[in-house]
C-alpha cells in the first residue's frame, strides 16, 4: 500500500469529467481500494463500455484497459477472464451501459457466477449523450426524453443481480467513501460474481434538467433517495418514487 491513490492514475491524464461529477469521486475510491489491497495493477484488467462511466478506467487508470462497444463490457471481461484466469478482472461502467443496453449480459454473468467484479457508476441517466431516461431513472425525474417526468419504476440493480445469483452486491453513494472503498475491496476478494453500485450524481445533465442549479442540490437530491439497510428493515424510511437501500447484500 502506497497510501497515494494518485500513483495509479495514467501519467499526464486529464480527468475527463465535469466539475462536481460523481464519477471522479468513484475513481478515487476505486483506486484507494486497489492501493489498500496492495494489488499488482499489472495483474489487473479493467473493462468498460461507452459513456462517461466508461471513462473511469480508460483513460484514467494506468493499467491494461479494454474500452469496448456500448453495452458489451461484460462479455469482453468474461472472455478475457476465461482466457487468462489469473487476471483480476473488473468491469467499471455506467448504469445505461450495464443495465439498459447491456442488461442481459449483467444478469447472465451473475447467473453463471462469472469470476468478475462489476462496478456500476449509477448517475440515473445517460450522461454522455445529453441526459436521456434509463432503467435507473427515478419516477418523476425530468430527462431529455421524459420532459414531463419519468413514468416508469427504475431497476433495483442490487436486487436484480442478487436474484440472478450474484454472490455479493453492495450499494453506496460516492459520498460514503469508507463504505464504498470497503465494499469494492470485499467484492474484488470474492471468487465468483460480485457487484458494487455507486450512486454517482451527474450535475451537468441530470441536475440541470431537474432544475438543480448547483452541485450541492444534486448531491442533496440523491441523498434524499437513499436509506440504510437498517432503516429499511425497521420500516422507518420513506423516499420519493424510488428507495435505494444502501448496504451490503450477500447470497448465502
Ligand atoms: C450501440 C450504441 N448505441 C448507442 C450509443 C450512444 N451512447 C453512447 S454512451 C450512451 C449512454 C451511456 O450512459 P451510461 O452508461 O449511463 O453512462 P454515463 O454517460 O451516464 O456515465 C449511449 C446511449 C452508442 N455509442 N452505441
Ligand atoms: S455529463 Fe454528467 S456523468 Fe458525464 S462527466 Fe458530466 S457530470 Fe459526469
Ligand atoms: Mg449513466
Tab-separated table of C-alpha atoms and ligand atoms in Angstrom:
chain	number	residue	atom	x	y	z
A	1	UNK	CA	0.000	0.000	0.000
A	2	UNK	CA	1.452	3.365	-1.018
A	3	UNK	CA	-1.237	5.491	0.635
A	4	UNK	CA	-1.394	7.543	-2.557
A	5	UNK	CA	-4.185	6.514	-4.930
A	6	UNK	CA	-2.967	9.084	-7.475
A	7	UNK	CA	0.073	6.973	-8.318
A	8	UNK	CA	-2.359	4.584	-10.060
A	9	UNK	CA	-3.525	7.302	-12.474
A	10	UNK	CA	-2.197	7.192	-16.019
A	11	UNK	CA	0.670	9.700	-16.146
A	12	UNK	CA	-0.345	13.010	-17.693
A	13	UNK	CA	-4.038	12.144	-17.869
A	14	UNK	CA	-6.588	14.932	-17.758
A	15	UNK	CA	-9.627	13.551	-15.953
A	16	UNK	CA	-12.484	13.763	-18.465
A	17	UNK	CA	-15.320	14.565	-16.030
A	18	UNK	CA	-17.345	17.736	-15.492
A	19	UNK	CA	-16.813	19.671	-12.251
A	20	UNK	CA	-18.806	18.005	-9.473
A	21	UNK	CA	-19.268	14.711	-11.325
A	22	UNK	CA	-19.630	11.717	-9.010
A	23	UNK	CA	-17.619	9.524	-11.398
A	24	UNK	CA	-14.475	11.434	-10.431
A	25	UNK	CA	-15.108	10.564	-6.765
A	26	UNK	CA	-15.775	6.921	-7.635
A	27	UNK	CA	-12.450	6.772	-9.489
A	28	UNK	CA	-10.692	7.931	-6.352
A	29	UNK	CA	-12.457	5.303	-4.185
A	30	UNK	CA	-11.716	2.541	-6.667
A	31	UNK	CA	-8.009	3.364	-6.770
A	32	UNK	CA	-7.901	3.714	-2.982
A	33	UNK	CA	-9.386	0.211	-2.660
A	34	UNK	CA	-6.814	-1.239	-5.074
A	35	UNK	CA	-3.994	0.535	-3.285
A	36	UNK	CA	-5.177	-0.639	0.144
A	37	UNK	CA	-5.450	-4.232	-1.097
A	38	UNK	CA	-1.851	-3.968	-2.315
A	39	UNK	CA	-2.813	-5.475	-5.674
A	40	UNK	CA	-0.328	-5.561	-8.536
A	41	UNK	CA	-2.026	-3.330	-11.104
A	42	UNK	CA	-0.131	-5.187	-13.840
A	43	UNK	CA	-2.126	-8.312	-12.947
A	44	UNK	CA	-5.447	-6.486	-13.318
A	45	UNK	CA	-7.700	-5.803	-16.278
A	46	UNK	CA	-10.298	-3.026	-16.363
A	47	UNK	CA	-13.109	-3.261	-18.878
A	48	UNK	CA	-15.646	-0.571	-19.707
A	49	UNK	CA	-18.319	0.237	-22.244
A	50	UNK	CA	-19.287	3.614	-23.690
A	51	UNK	CA	-20.398	6.589	-21.612
A	52	UNK	CA	-18.909	8.949	-19.054
A	53	UNK	CA	-18.820	5.993	-16.628
A	54	UNK	CA	-16.851	4.075	-19.230
A	55	UNK	CA	-14.143	6.716	-18.989
A	56	UNK	CA	-13.336	5.778	-15.398
A	57	UNK	CA	-10.844	3.050	-16.349
A	58	UNK	CA	-9.829	4.384	-19.720
A	59	UNK	CA	-8.152	6.868	-19.953
A	60	UNK	CA	-7.755	7.363	-16.195
A	61	UNK	CA	-6.158	4.200	-14.757
A	62	UNK	CA	-2.555	3.252	-15.506
A	63	UNK	CA	-3.304	-0.387	-16.280
A	64	UNK	CA	-4.486	-2.634	-19.073
A	65	UNK	CA	-7.944	-1.416	-20.079
A	66	UNK	CA	-10.448	-2.587	-22.660
A	67	UNK	CA	-12.772	0.207	-23.753
A	68	UNK	CA	-15.452	-1.777	-25.576
A	69	UNK	CA	-18.653	-1.383	-27.524
A	70	UNK	CA	-21.586	0.174	-25.702
A	71	UNK	CA	-23.217	-2.471	-23.502
A	72	UNK	CA	-20.661	-5.165	-24.185
A	73	UNK	CA	-18.128	-4.707	-21.389
A	74	UNK	CA	-19.228	-7.832	-19.508
A	75	UNK	CA	-18.816	-10.295	-22.397
A	76	UNK	CA	-15.378	-8.829	-23.169
A	77	UNK	CA	-14.440	-9.226	-19.493
A	78	UNK	CA	-15.742	-12.787	-19.334
A	79	UNK	CA	-13.754	-13.646	-22.460
A	80	UNK	CA	-10.546	-12.159	-21.067
A	81	UNK	CA	-11.003	-13.862	-17.690
A	82	UNK	CA	-11.677	-17.200	-19.373
A	83	UNK	CA	-8.539	-16.885	-21.491
A	84	UNK	CA	-6.417	-15.787	-18.527
A	85	UNK	CA	-7.981	-16.787	-15.183
A	86	UNK	CA	-5.076	-15.290	-13.221
A	87	UNK	CA	-6.160	-11.743	-14.175
A	88	UNK	CA	-8.152	-9.834	-11.567
A	89	UNK	CA	-10.897	-8.602	-13.878
A	90	UNK	CA	-13.100	-5.589	-13.153
A	91	UNK	CA	-15.856	-4.086	-15.248
A	92	UNK	CA	-16.379	-0.397	-14.470
A	93	UNK	CA	-19.134	1.305	-16.457
A	94	UNK	CA	-22.311	3.345	-16.410
A	95	UNK	CA	-25.841	2.374	-15.449
A	96	UNK	CA	-27.081	2.744	-19.024
A	97	UNK	CA	-24.218	0.662	-20.343
A	98	UNK	CA	-24.660	-2.111	-17.780
A	99	UNK	CA	-28.405	-2.124	-17.090
A	100	UNK	CA	-30.026	-0.932	-20.322
A	101	UNK	CA	-28.195	-1.971	-23.479
A	102	UNK	CA	-26.046	-4.430	-21.507
A	103	UNK	CA	-28.726	-5.621	-19.084
A	104	UNK	CA	-28.934	-9.156	-20.403
A	105	UNK	CA	-25.179	-9.635	-20.059
A	106	UNK	CA	-25.373	-8.413	-16.466
A	107	UNK	CA	-27.989	-10.908	-15.307
A	108	UNK	CA	-26.449	-13.829	-17.154
A	109	UNK	CA	-22.947	-13.158	-15.847
A	110	UNK	CA	-24.478	-13.197	-12.344
A	111	UNK	CA	-26.428	-16.375	-13.087
A	112	UNK	CA	-23.321	-18.089	-14.428
A	113	UNK	CA	-21.281	-16.862	-11.463
A	114	UNK	CA	-18.534	-15.477	-13.681
A	115	UNK	CA	-15.475	-14.625	-11.615
A	116	UNK	CA	-15.516	-10.886	-12.264
A	117	UNK	CA	-16.364	-7.769	-10.274
A	118	UNK	CA	-18.770	-5.296	-11.846
A	119	UNK	CA	-18.789	-1.709	-10.591
A	120	UNK	CA	-21.729	0.352	-11.818
A	121	UNK	CA	-21.483	4.145	-11.822
A	122	UNK	CA	-25.191	4.905	-11.453
A	123	UNK	CA	-25.981	8.519	-12.305
A	124	UNK	CA	-29.615	7.732	-13.150
A	125	UNK	CA	-29.383	8.844	-16.768
A	126	UNK	CA	-27.353	8.648	-19.976
A	127	UNK	CA	-24.975	11.451	-19.096
A	128	UNK	CA	-22.698	11.354	-22.102
A	129	UNK	CA	-25.382	11.651	-24.762
A	130	UNK	CA	-27.337	14.536	-23.276
A	131	UNK	CA	-29.223	13.117	-20.298
A	132	UNK	CA	-31.808	10.647	-21.558
A	133	UNK	CA	-34.014	8.426	-19.377
A	134	UNK	CA	-32.648	4.996	-18.499
A	135	UNK	CA	-33.502	1.903	-16.450
A	136	UNK	CA	-32.366	3.526	-13.210
A	137	UNK	CA	-34.053	6.933	-13.590
A	138	UNK	CA	-36.300	7.700	-10.600
A	139	UNK	CA	-40.046	8.042	-11.141
A	140	UNK	CA	-40.890	11.652	-11.910
A	141	UNK	CA	-37.377	12.721	-12.846
A	142	UNK	CA	-37.091	15.001	-15.861
A	143	UNK	CA	-34.717	13.886	-18.574
A	144	UNK	CA	-34.156	14.856	-22.187
A	145	UNK	CA	-36.588	12.126	-23.269
A	146	UNK	CA	-39.063	12.478	-20.367
A	147	UNK	CA	-39.749	16.219	-20.224
A	148	UNK	CA	-42.896	15.620	-18.147
A	149	UNK	CA	-41.161	13.262	-15.755
A	150	UNK	CA	-40.279	9.587	-15.960
A	151	UNK	CA	-43.345	7.368	-15.612
A	152	UNK	CA	-41.628	4.054	-15.054
A	153	UNK	CA	-40.136	2.359	-11.991
A	154	UNK	CA	-36.368	2.009	-12.016
A	155	UNK	CA	-34.493	-1.228	-11.546
A	156	UNK	CA	-33.155	-2.030	-8.115
A	157	UNK	CA	-29.848	-3.245	-9.525
A	158	UNK	CA	-28.594	-4.908	-6.345
A	159	UNK	CA	-31.847	-6.864	-6.011
A	160	UNK	CA	-31.696	-7.743	-9.704
A	161	UNK	CA	-28.208	-9.243	-9.626
A	162	UNK	CA	-28.854	-10.975	-6.317
A	163	UNK	CA	-31.963	-12.610	-7.758
A	164	UNK	CA	-29.824	-13.707	-10.706
A	165	UNK	CA	-27.330	-15.333	-8.318
A	166	UNK	CA	-24.618	-12.764	-7.556
A	167	UNK	CA	-22.536	-13.804	-4.565
A	168	UNK	CA	-22.168	-10.242	-3.329
A	169	UNK	CA	-23.820	-6.915	-4.061
A	170	UNK	CA	-23.412	-3.547	-2.381
A	171	UNK	CA	-24.753	-0.047	-2.911
A	172	UNK	CA	-23.404	3.232	-1.556
A	173	UNK	CA	-23.346	6.883	-2.540
A	174	UNK	CA	-19.991	8.149	-3.773
A	175	UNK	CA	-20.081	10.437	-0.734
A	176	UNK	CA	-19.977	7.349	1.542
A	177	UNK	CA	-16.267	6.908	0.917
A	178	UNK	CA	-15.188	4.443	3.636
A	179	UNK	CA	-18.177	2.173	2.987
A	180	UNK	CA	-17.661	2.241	-0.768
A	181	UNK	CA	-13.923	1.538	-0.516
A	182	UNK	CA	-14.616	-1.345	1.850
A	183	UNK	CA	-17.315	-2.775	-0.455
A	184	UNK	CA	-15.030	-2.593	-3.501
A	185	UNK	CA	-12.266	-4.367	-1.569
A	186	UNK	CA	-14.657	-7.082	-0.472
A	187	UNK	CA	-16.098	-7.519	-3.960
A	188	UNK	CA	-12.648	-7.878	-5.536
A	189	UNK	CA	-11.767	-10.553	-2.968
A	190	UNK	CA	-14.797	-12.688	-3.788
A	191	UNK	CA	-14.368	-15.698	-6.059
A	192	UNK	CA	-17.378	-15.543	-8.337
A	193	UNK	CA	-19.663	-12.748	-9.478
A	194	UNK	CA	-19.706	-9.609	-7.352
A	195	UNK	CA	-21.370	-6.251	-7.927
A	196	UNK	CA	-20.952	-2.777	-6.470
A	197	UNK	CA	-23.340	0.062	-7.325
A	198	UNK	CA	-22.059	3.571	-6.684
A	199	UNK	CA	-24.732	6.266	-6.767
A	200	UNK	CA	-22.843	8.943	-8.651
A	201	UNK	CA	-24.517	12.328	-9.229
A	202	UNK	CA	-24.449	13.951	-12.681
A	203	UNK	CA	-24.806	17.716	-12.144
A	204	UNK	CA	-24.440	18.628	-15.815
A	205	UNK	CA	-27.264	16.586	-17.329
A	206	UNK	CA	-29.488	15.165	-14.600
A	207	UNK	CA	-29.011	18.150	-12.314
A	208	UNK	CA	-29.676	20.861	-14.872
A	209	UNK	CA	-32.747	19.172	-16.313
A	210	UNK	CA	-34.225	18.827	-12.842
A	211	UNK	CA	-33.605	22.483	-12.076
A	212	UNK	CA	-30.883	21.862	-9.558
A	213	UNK	CA	-28.837	24.968	-10.025
A	214	UNK	CA	-25.732	23.957	-8.145
A	215	UNK	CA	-23.774	20.801	-7.478
A	216	UNK	CA	-24.816	20.602	-3.840
A	217	UNK	CA	-28.510	20.419	-4.818
A	218	UNK	CA	-27.857	17.295	-6.903
A	219	UNK	CA	-25.984	15.623	-4.050
A	220	UNK	CA	-28.793	16.567	-1.622
A	221	UNK	CA	-31.318	15.101	-4.041
A	222	UNK	CA	-29.632	11.694	-4.329
A	223	UNK	CA	-29.184	11.612	-0.565
A	224	UNK	CA	-32.954	12.096	-0.267
A	225	UNK	CA	-33.465	8.878	-2.248
A	226	UNK	CA	-31.374	6.545	-0.113
A	227	UNK	CA	-31.989	4.782	3.161
A	228	UNK	CA	-29.727	2.475	5.073
A	229	UNK	CA	-30.458	-1.220	5.164
A	230	UNK	CA	-31.147	-0.957	8.859
A	231	UNK	CA	-33.715	1.860	8.433
A	232	UNK	CA	-35.358	-0.026	5.593
A	233	UNK	CA	-35.651	-3.162	7.752
A	234	UNK	CA	-37.155	-1.124	10.588
A	235	UNK	CA	-39.747	0.256	8.187
A	236	UNK	CA	-38.965	3.826	9.182
A	237	UNK	CA	-37.771	5.002	5.780
A	238	UNK	CA	-39.726	6.931	3.204
A	239	UNK	CA	-38.349	8.261	-0.059
A	240	UNK	CA	-39.826	9.705	-3.221
A	241	UNK	CA	-40.562	7.485	-6.227
A	242	UNK	CA	-37.648	5.185	-5.566
A	243	UNK	CA	-35.970	3.817	-2.496
A	244	UNK	CA	-32.312	2.995	-2.866
A	245	UNK	CA	-31.282	0.859	0.064
A	246	UNK	CA	-27.621	1.251	0.881
A	247	UNK	CA	-25.565	-1.535	2.354
A	248	UNK	CA	-24.098	-4.936	1.593
A	249	UNK	CA	-26.178	-7.866	0.376
A	250	UNK	CA	-24.768	-11.375	0.245
A	251	UNK	CA	-26.243	-14.571	-1.103
A	252	UNK	CA	-25.693	-17.433	1.358
B	1	LIG	C1	-24.757	0.751	-29.887
B	1	LIG	C2	-24.757	2.149	-29.354
B	1	LIG	N1	-25.925	2.721	-29.034
B	1	LIG	C3	-25.949	3.961	-28.525
B	1	LIG	C4	-24.783	4.652	-28.344
B	1	LIG	C5	-24.827	6.063	-27.802
B	1	LIG	N2	-24.436	6.105	-26.413
B	1	LIG	C6	-23.158	6.363	-26.042
B	1	LIG	S1	-22.959	6.442	-24.399
B	1	LIG	C7	-24.621	6.158	-24.151
B	1	LIG	C8	-25.234	6.133	-22.786
B	1	LIG	C9	-24.266	5.992	-21.667
B	1	LIG	O1	-24.958	6.015	-20.462
B	1	LIG	P1	-24.318	5.411	-19.159
B	1	LIG	O2	-23.770	4.061	-19.409
B	1	LIG	O3	-25.320	5.513	-18.078
B	1	LIG	O4	-23.051	6.338	-18.887
B	1	LIG	P2	-22.995	7.850	-18.353
B	1	LIG	O5	-22.590	8.665	-19.520
B	1	LIG	O6	-24.332	8.197	-17.815
B	1	LIG	O7	-21.948	7.789	-17.274
B	1	LIG	C10	-25.289	5.990	-25.355
B	1	LIG	C11	-26.748	5.728	-25.457
B	1	LIG	C12	-23.574	4.026	-28.687
B	1	LIG	N3	-22.381	4.613	-28.504
B	1	LIG	N4	-23.582	2.767	-29.195
B	2	LIG	S1	-22.208	14.666	-18.209
B	2	LIG	FE1	-22.694	14.021	-16.106
B	2	LIG	S2	-21.815	11.943	-15.903
B	2	LIG	FE2	-20.858	12.922	-17.702
B	2	LIG	S3	-18.960	13.829	-16.913
B	2	LIG	FE3	-20.535	15.438	-16.880
B	2	LIG	S4	-21.430	15.354	-14.805
B	2	LIG	FE4	-20.295	13.415	-15.147
B	3	LIG	MG1	-25.475	6.853	-16.572
